[in-house]
Amino acid sequence: MKYRSIFVSDIHLGTKFSQADKFLDFMKETESENFYLVGDIIDGWAIRRKFRWTQSHSDVIQKVLRKARKGTNVYYITGNHDEFLRSFLPLILGDRLTVINEADYISLEGKRYYITHGDFFDSVTMTKRWLAVIGDIGYEMLLHLNQTFNFIRRKFGINRYWSLSKYVKENVKQSVSFITDFESILADHAKHKNYHGIICGHIHKAEIRMIDDVEYKNCGDWVESCTALVETMDGEWKIIDWLER
């Protein structure tokens, strides 16, 4: 499958729950002129707590570097979990690999989009770092519980995967309110800066929708959802769900 541009975020290499194998499959079966890594690709927070790095995680890095060597324009936009890179920015590695905090993107239709991981617009991450770290640990605990619940469900003959962490995120009032505020703040920023839209990650919720007059596009994640945002060669925007393909 060939696309004009591919956008992915929140792979969280260095964690137990990173679905690096599935991401490798995705990269092997897709090509693009531009490849955007929209933050939290390497999880520095988790690595500091407990180092987990498998061969598949190294393979992801090698595959990304290979894409750049073979002519794909690769842009790595940093996020809060890979913020350790921000002291060295901007980084230009070779002719086609750039590491930056944010970027502009011009679509085939000539529309201008602001690309950011999104953590700069998250008041908890920016002003209450300790709370963000606790929340990250809590999210990891929910991912562990996902495994337990789905093991029990399989014992009862229910094979369809169910995510407790996703249920909490989408149904607990405080979580819903946080996501809504996050999306609105991003849309307001894009509107104020005269962008047509915003491309981000951070909240692990893939989506394409309008917020007022702003096109809001979120890549999702490769921890639970395994999703990517793409612009086709014809200029159409889509969410690819790699688990449902």
mmCIF file of C-alpha atoms in Angstrom:
data_model
loop_
_atom_site.group_PDB
_atom_site.id
_atom_site.type_symbol
_atom_site.label_atom_id
_atom_site.label_comp_id
_atom_site.label_asym_id
_atom_site.label_seq_id
_atom_site.Cartn_x
_atom_site.Cartn_y
_atom_site.Cartn_z
ATOM 1 C CA MET A 1 0.000 0.000 0.000
ATOM 2 C CA LYS A 2 1.447 3.358 -1.038
ATOM 3 C CA TYR A 3 0.444 6.621 0.636
ATOM 4 C CA ARG A 4 1.471 10.220 0.285
ATOM 5 C CA SER A 5 2.034 10.487 4.050
ATOM 6 C CA ILE A 6 1.740 8.222 7.087
ATOM 7 C CA PHE A 7 1.391 9.521 10.656
ATOM 8 C CA VAL A 8 1.841 7.264 13.705
ATOM 9 C CA SER A 9 2.274 8.030 17.394
ATOM 10 C CA ASP A 10 2.571 6.441 20.826
ATOM 11 C CA ILE A 11 4.446 3.253 19.991
ATOM 12 C CA HIS A 12 6.089 3.324 23.452
ATOM 13 C CA LEU A 13 9.153 1.248 22.602
ATOM 14 C CA GLY A 14 10.810 0.104 25.809
ATOM 15 C CA THR A 15 7.562 -1.030 27.451
ATOM 16 C CA LYS A 16 6.013 -4.455 27.824
ATOM 17 C CA PHE A 17 2.833 -3.400 26.051
ATOM 18 C CA SER A 18 4.316 -1.873 22.912
ATOM 19 C CA GLN A 19 2.990 -3.819 19.939
ATOM 20 C CA ALA A 20 6.251 -3.461 18.043
ATOM 21 C CA ASP A 21 5.753 -6.701 16.090
ATOM 22 C CA LYS A 22 2.478 -5.443 14.647
ATOM 23 C CA PHE A 23 4.061 -2.091 13.858
ATOM 24 C CA LEU A 24 6.857 -3.866 11.992
ATOM 25 C CA ASP A 25 4.232 -5.706 9.929
ATOM 26 C CA PHE A 26 2.561 -2.376 9.198
ATOM 27 C CA MET A 27 5.825 -0.809 8.026
ATOM 28 C CA LYS A 28 6.657 -3.817 5.835
ATOM 29 C CA GLU A 29 3.303 -3.638 4.049
ATOM 30 C CA THR A 30 3.107 0.146 3.552
ATOM 31 C CA GLU A 31 5.132 2.779 1.746
ATOM 32 C CA SER A 32 4.906 6.552 1.746
ATOM 33 C CA GLU A 33 6.644 9.664 0.519
ATOM 34 C CA ASN A 34 6.564 11.100 4.062
ATOM 35 C CA PHE A 35 6.609 9.226 7.379
ATOM 36 C CA TYR A 36 5.759 11.143 10.559
ATOM 37 C CA LEU A 37 6.458 9.731 14.025
ATOM 38 C CA VAL A 38 4.237 11.940 16.163
ATOM 39 C CA GLY A 39 5.764 11.473 19.609
ATOM 40 C CA ASP A 40 6.120 8.897 22.387
ATOM 41 C CA ILE A 41 7.917 6.520 20.059
ATOM 42 C CA ILE A 42 10.490 5.607 22.724
ATOM 43 C CA ASP A 43 9.160 5.587 26.290
ATOM 44 C CA GLY A 44 11.885 7.173 28.413
ATOM 45 C CA TRP A 45 9.608 7.341 31.462
ATOM 46 C CA ALA A 46 9.039 3.569 31.478
ATOM 47 C CA ILE A 47 12.677 2.765 30.698
ATOM 48 C CA ARG A 48 13.773 4.709 33.780
ATOM 49 C CA ARG A 49 11.402 2.596 35.908
ATOM 50 C CA LYS A 50 12.278 -0.768 34.361
ATOM 51 C CA PHE A 51 14.294 -1.390 31.209
ATOM 52 C CA ARG A 52 12.423 -3.581 28.710
ATOM 53 C CA TRP A 53 13.870 -3.676 25.229
ATOM 54 C CA THR A 54 13.303 -6.645 22.914
ATOM 55 C CA GLN A 55 14.741 -7.350 19.489
ATOM 56 C CA SER A 56 11.508 -6.178 17.854
ATOM 57 C CA HIS A 57 12.005 -2.732 19.413
ATOM 58 C CA SER A 58 15.479 -2.503 17.873
ATOM 59 C CA ASP A 59 14.026 -3.731 14.583
ATOM 60 C CA VAL A 60 11.541 -0.824 14.571
ATOM 61 C CA ILE A 61 14.390 1.700 14.898
ATOM 62 C CA GLN A 62 16.372 -0.040 12.171
ATOM 63 C CA LYS A 63 13.346 -0.157 9.854
ATOM 64 C CA VAL A 64 12.690 3.575 10.325
ATOM 65 C CA LEU A 65 16.341 4.367 9.546
ATOM 66 C CA ARG A 66 16.154 2.130 6.481
ATOM 67 C CA LYS A 67 13.099 4.009 5.229
ATOM 68 C CA ALA A 68 15.031 7.264 5.444
ATOM 69 C CA ARG A 69 18.027 5.774 3.603
ATOM 70 C CA LYS A 70 15.787 4.525 0.811
ATOM 71 C CA GLY A 71 14.183 7.905 0.094
ATOM 72 C CA THR A 72 11.288 8.371 2.544
ATOM 73 C CA ASN A 73 11.198 11.738 4.299
ATOM 74 C CA VAL A 74 11.075 10.802 8.012
ATOM 75 C CA TYR A 75 10.086 13.329 10.683
ATOM 76 C CA TYR A 76 10.273 12.444 14.379
ATOM 77 C CA ILE A 77 8.186 14.858 16.471
ATOM 78 C CA THR A 78 9.032 14.442 20.155
ATOM 79 C CA GLY A 79 6.466 13.754 22.889
ATOM 80 C CA ASN A 80 6.491 13.819 26.668
ATOM 81 C CA HIS A 81 7.746 10.230 26.993
ATOM 82 C CA ASP A 82 10.667 10.849 24.625
ATOM 83 C CA GLU A 83 11.327 14.369 25.896
ATOM 84 C CA PHE A 84 14.952 13.362 26.627
ATOM 85 C CA LEU A 85 15.579 14.156 22.946
ATOM 86 C CA ARG A 86 14.427 17.763 23.251
ATOM 87 C CA SER A 87 17.726 19.049 24.642
ATOM 88 C CA PHE A 88 19.395 18.136 21.343
ATOM 89 C CA LEU A 89 16.846 19.587 18.896
ATOM 90 C CA PRO A 90 16.687 20.183 16.073
ATOM 91 C CA LEU A 91 18.504 17.044 14.948
ATOM 92 C CA ILE A 92 19.137 16.382 11.276
ATOM 93 C CA LEU A 93 20.371 12.845 10.654
ATOM 94 C CA GLY A 94 21.362 12.350 7.051
ATOM 95 C CA ASP A 95 19.365 13.859 4.223
ATOM 96 C CA ARG A 96 15.894 12.615 5.153
ATOM 97 C CA LEU A 97 15.558 12.145 8.936
ATOM 98 C CA THR A 98 14.705 15.146 11.102
ATOM 99 C CA VAL A 99 13.906 15.197 14.842
ATOM 100 C CA ILE A 100 11.878 18.236 15.930
ATOM 101 C CA ASN A 101 9.268 19.387 18.458
ATOM 102 C CA GLU A 102 6.607 20.380 15.926
ATOM 103 C CA ALA A 103 6.051 20.658 12.198
ATOM 104 C CA ASP A 104 3.847 22.108 9.490
ATOM 105 C CA TYR A 105 2.270 19.890 6.860
ATOM 106 C CA ILE A 106 0.742 20.914 3.532
ATOM 107 C CA SER A 107 -1.828 18.446 2.210
ATOM 108 C CA LEU A 108 -2.372 17.593 -1.451
ATOM 109 C CA GLU A 109 -5.314 20.027 -1.405
ATOM 110 C CA GLY A 110 -3.003 22.790 -0.164
ATOM 111 C CA LYS A 111 -4.373 22.827 3.391
ATOM 112 C CA ARG A 112 -1.960 23.652 6.215
ATOM 113 C CA TYR A 113 -1.804 21.457 9.330
ATOM 114 C CA TYR A 114 0.039 21.883 12.616
ATOM 115 C CA ILE A 115 1.715 18.655 13.792
ATOM 116 C CA THR A 116 2.427 18.207 17.490
ATOM 117 C CA HIS A 117 2.456 15.257 19.835
ATOM 118 C CA GLY A 118 0.068 17.223 22.032
ATOM 119 C CA ASP A 119 1.701 17.202 25.456
ATOM 120 C CA PHE A 120 2.439 20.948 25.254
ATOM 121 C CA PHE A 121 -1.344 21.437 25.307
ATOM 122 C CA ASP A 122 -1.923 19.071 28.257
ATOM 123 C CA SER A 123 -2.077 21.121 31.458
ATOM 124 C CA VAL A 124 -1.418 18.066 33.654
ATOM 125 C CA THR A 125 1.747 17.059 31.801
ATOM 126 C CA MET A 126 3.066 20.618 31.658
ATOM 127 C CA THR A 127 2.250 21.846 35.194
ATOM 128 C CA LYS A 128 1.861 18.701 37.346
ATOM 129 C CA ARG A 129 4.558 16.325 36.147
ATOM 130 C CA TRP A 130 4.245 14.136 39.247
ATOM 131 C CA LEU A 131 0.541 13.624 38.567
ATOM 132 C CA ALA A 132 1.212 12.749 34.938
ATOM 133 C CA VAL A 133 3.750 10.110 36.039
ATOM 134 C CA ILE A 134 1.248 8.622 38.517
ATOM 135 C CA GLY A 135 -1.367 8.572 35.767
ATOM 136 C CA ASP A 136 1.082 6.785 33.486
ATOM 137 C CA ILE A 137 1.708 4.125 36.143
ATOM 138 C CA GLY A 138 -2.048 3.751 36.632
ATOM 139 C CA TYR A 139 -2.523 3.282 32.882
ATOM 140 C CA GLU A 140 0.133 0.562 32.901
ATOM 141 C CA MET A 141 -1.710 -1.190 35.739
ATOM 142 C CA LEU A 142 -4.916 -1.138 33.680
ATOM 143 C CA LEU A 143 -3.032 -2.693 30.768
ATOM 144 C CA HIS A 144 -1.921 -5.501 33.089
ATOM 145 C CA LEU A 145 -5.552 -5.979 34.168
ATOM 146 C CA ASN A 146 -6.562 -6.137 30.499
ATOM 147 C CA GLN A 147 -4.477 -9.285 30.159
ATOM 148 C CA THR A 148 -6.114 -10.890 33.205
ATOM 149 C CA PHE A 149 -9.666 -10.036 32.120
ATOM 150 C CA ASN A 150 -9.109 -11.284 28.589
ATOM 151 C CA PHE A 151 -7.555 -14.522 29.843
ATOM 152 C CA ILE A 152 -10.702 -15.144 31.924
ATOM 153 C CA ARG A 153 -12.938 -14.219 28.959
ATOM 154 C CA ARG A 154 -11.141 -16.745 26.740
ATOM 155 C CA LYS A 155 -11.680 -19.433 29.386
ATOM 156 C CA PHE A 156 -15.420 -18.764 29.023
ATOM 157 C CA GLY A 157 -15.206 -18.944 25.252
ATOM 158 C CA ILE A 158 -15.273 -15.173 24.648
ATOM 159 C CA ASN A 159 -12.408 -14.574 22.233
ATOM 160 C CA ARG A 160 -13.091 -10.959 21.307
ATOM 161 C CA TYR A 161 -10.541 -8.631 22.947
ATOM 162 C CA TRP A 162 -11.938 -6.124 25.464
ATOM 163 C CA SER A 163 -9.965 -3.244 26.939
ATOM 164 C CA LEU A 164 -10.588 -2.066 30.499
ATOM 165 C CA SER A 165 -8.194 0.845 30.025
ATOM 166 C CA LYS A 166 -10.050 2.017 26.928
ATOM 167 C CA TYR A 167 -13.403 1.636 28.729
ATOM 168 C CA VAL A 168 -12.174 3.787 31.636
ATOM 169 C CA LYS A 169 -10.814 6.424 29.249
ATOM 170 C CA GLU A 170 -14.048 6.640 27.263
ATOM 171 C CA ASN A 171 -16.577 6.386 30.094
ATOM 172 C CA VAL A 172 -15.164 7.865 33.305
ATOM 173 C CA LYS A 173 -16.362 11.462 33.526
ATOM 174 C CA GLN A 174 -12.982 12.978 34.407
ATOM 175 C CA SER A 175 -11.265 11.177 31.512
ATOM 176 C CA VAL A 176 -13.925 12.245 29.020
ATOM 177 C CA SER A 177 -13.689 15.834 30.263
ATOM 178 C CA PHE A 178 -9.878 15.831 29.964
ATOM 179 C CA ILE A 179 -9.968 14.512 26.387
ATOM 180 C CA THR A 180 -12.630 17.033 25.372
ATOM 181 C CA ASP A 181 -10.624 19.918 26.866
ATOM 182 C CA PHE A 182 -7.422 18.688 25.212
ATOM 183 C CA GLU A 183 -9.051 18.516 21.789
ATOM 184 C CA SER A 184 -10.668 21.926 22.157
ATOM 185 C CA ILE A 185 -7.421 23.604 23.254
ATOM 186 C CA LEU A 186 -5.595 22.156 20.240
ATOM 187 C CA ALA A 187 -8.356 23.265 17.877
ATOM 188 C CA ASP A 188 -8.329 26.787 19.351
ATOM 189 C CA HIS A 189 -4.568 26.992 18.863
ATOM 190 C CA ALA A 190 -4.822 25.858 15.242
ATOM 191 C CA LYS A 191 -7.583 28.370 14.556
ATOM 192 C CA HIS A 192 -5.630 31.203 16.194
ATOM 193 C CA LYS A 193 -2.559 30.388 14.053
ATOM 194 C CA ASN A 194 -4.644 30.147 10.872
ATOM 195 C CA TYR A 195 -4.115 26.441 10.325
ATOM 196 C CA HIS A 196 -6.783 24.391 8.584
ATOM 197 C CA GLY A 197 -6.223 21.546 11.016
ATOM 198 C CA ILE A 198 -4.227 19.778 13.685
ATOM 199 C CA ILE A 199 -2.441 16.395 13.627
ATOM 200 C CA CYS A 200 -1.528 14.923 17.014
ATOM 201 C CA GLY A 201 -1.295 11.861 19.262
ATOM 202 C CA HIS A 202 -0.864 11.726 23.068
ATOM 203 C CA ILE A 203 -4.338 10.564 24.165
ATOM 204 C CA HIS A 204 -4.291 7.179 22.365
ATOM 205 C CA LYS A 205 -7.582 7.832 20.577
ATOM 206 C CA ALA A 206 -7.531 7.760 16.774
ATOM 207 C CA GLU A 207 -10.048 10.143 15.254
ATOM 208 C CA ILE A 208 -10.821 12.420 12.326
ATOM 209 C CA ARG A 209 -13.492 15.035 12.951
ATOM 210 C CA MET A 210 -14.303 18.714 12.778
ATOM 211 C CA ILE A 211 -14.066 20.914 15.874
ATOM 212 C CA ASP A 212 -15.746 24.173 14.897
ATOM 213 C CA ASP A 213 -13.953 24.986 11.610
ATOM 214 C CA VAL A 214 -10.772 23.050 12.421
ATOM 215 C CA GLU A 215 -9.938 19.562 11.129
ATOM 216 C CA TYR A 216 -8.841 17.519 14.147
ATOM 217 C CA LYS A 217 -6.840 14.375 13.333
ATOM 218 C CA ASN A 218 -5.355 12.027 15.948
ATOM 219 C CA CYS A 219 -3.079 9.097 15.023
ATOM 220 C CA GLY A 220 -4.082 6.860 17.941
ATOM 221 C CA ASP A 221 -1.469 4.456 19.334
ATOM 222 C CA TRP A 222 0.413 1.155 19.000
ATOM 223 C CA VAL A 223 -0.186 -0.059 22.541
ATOM 224 C CA GLU A 224 -3.855 -1.010 22.281
ATOM 225 C CA SER A 225 -5.414 0.268 19.075
ATOM 226 C CA CYS A 226 -2.636 -0.159 16.466
ATOM 227 C CA THR A 227 -3.836 2.704 14.282
ATOM 228 C CA ALA A 228 -2.284 5.117 11.810
ATOM 229 C CA LEU A 229 -3.455 8.289 10.109
ATOM 230 C CA VAL A 230 -2.750 8.447 6.369
ATOM 231 C CA GLU A 231 -3.182 10.797 3.459
ATOM 232 C CA THR A 232 -3.651 8.793 0.267
ATOM 233 C CA MET A 233 -2.052 9.616 -3.067
ATOM 234 C CA ASP A 234 -5.426 11.130 -4.030
ATOM 235 C CA GLY A 235 -5.483 13.429 -0.981
ATOM 236 C CA GLU A 236 -8.050 11.454 1.037
ATOM 237 C CA TRP A 237 -7.557 11.190 4.813
ATOM 238 C CA LYS A 238 -8.124 7.845 6.551
ATOM 239 C CA ILE A 239 -7.566 6.049 9.848
ATOM 240 C CA ILE A 240 -6.035 2.608 9.332
ATOM 241 C CA ASP A 241 -6.947 0.130 12.068
ATOM 242 C CA TRP A 242 -4.278 -2.557 11.753
ATOM 243 C CA LEU A 243 -6.122 -4.930 14.107
ATOM 244 C CA GLU A 244 -9.335 -4.783 12.042
ATOM 245 C CA ARG A 245 -7.803 -4.925 8.555
#
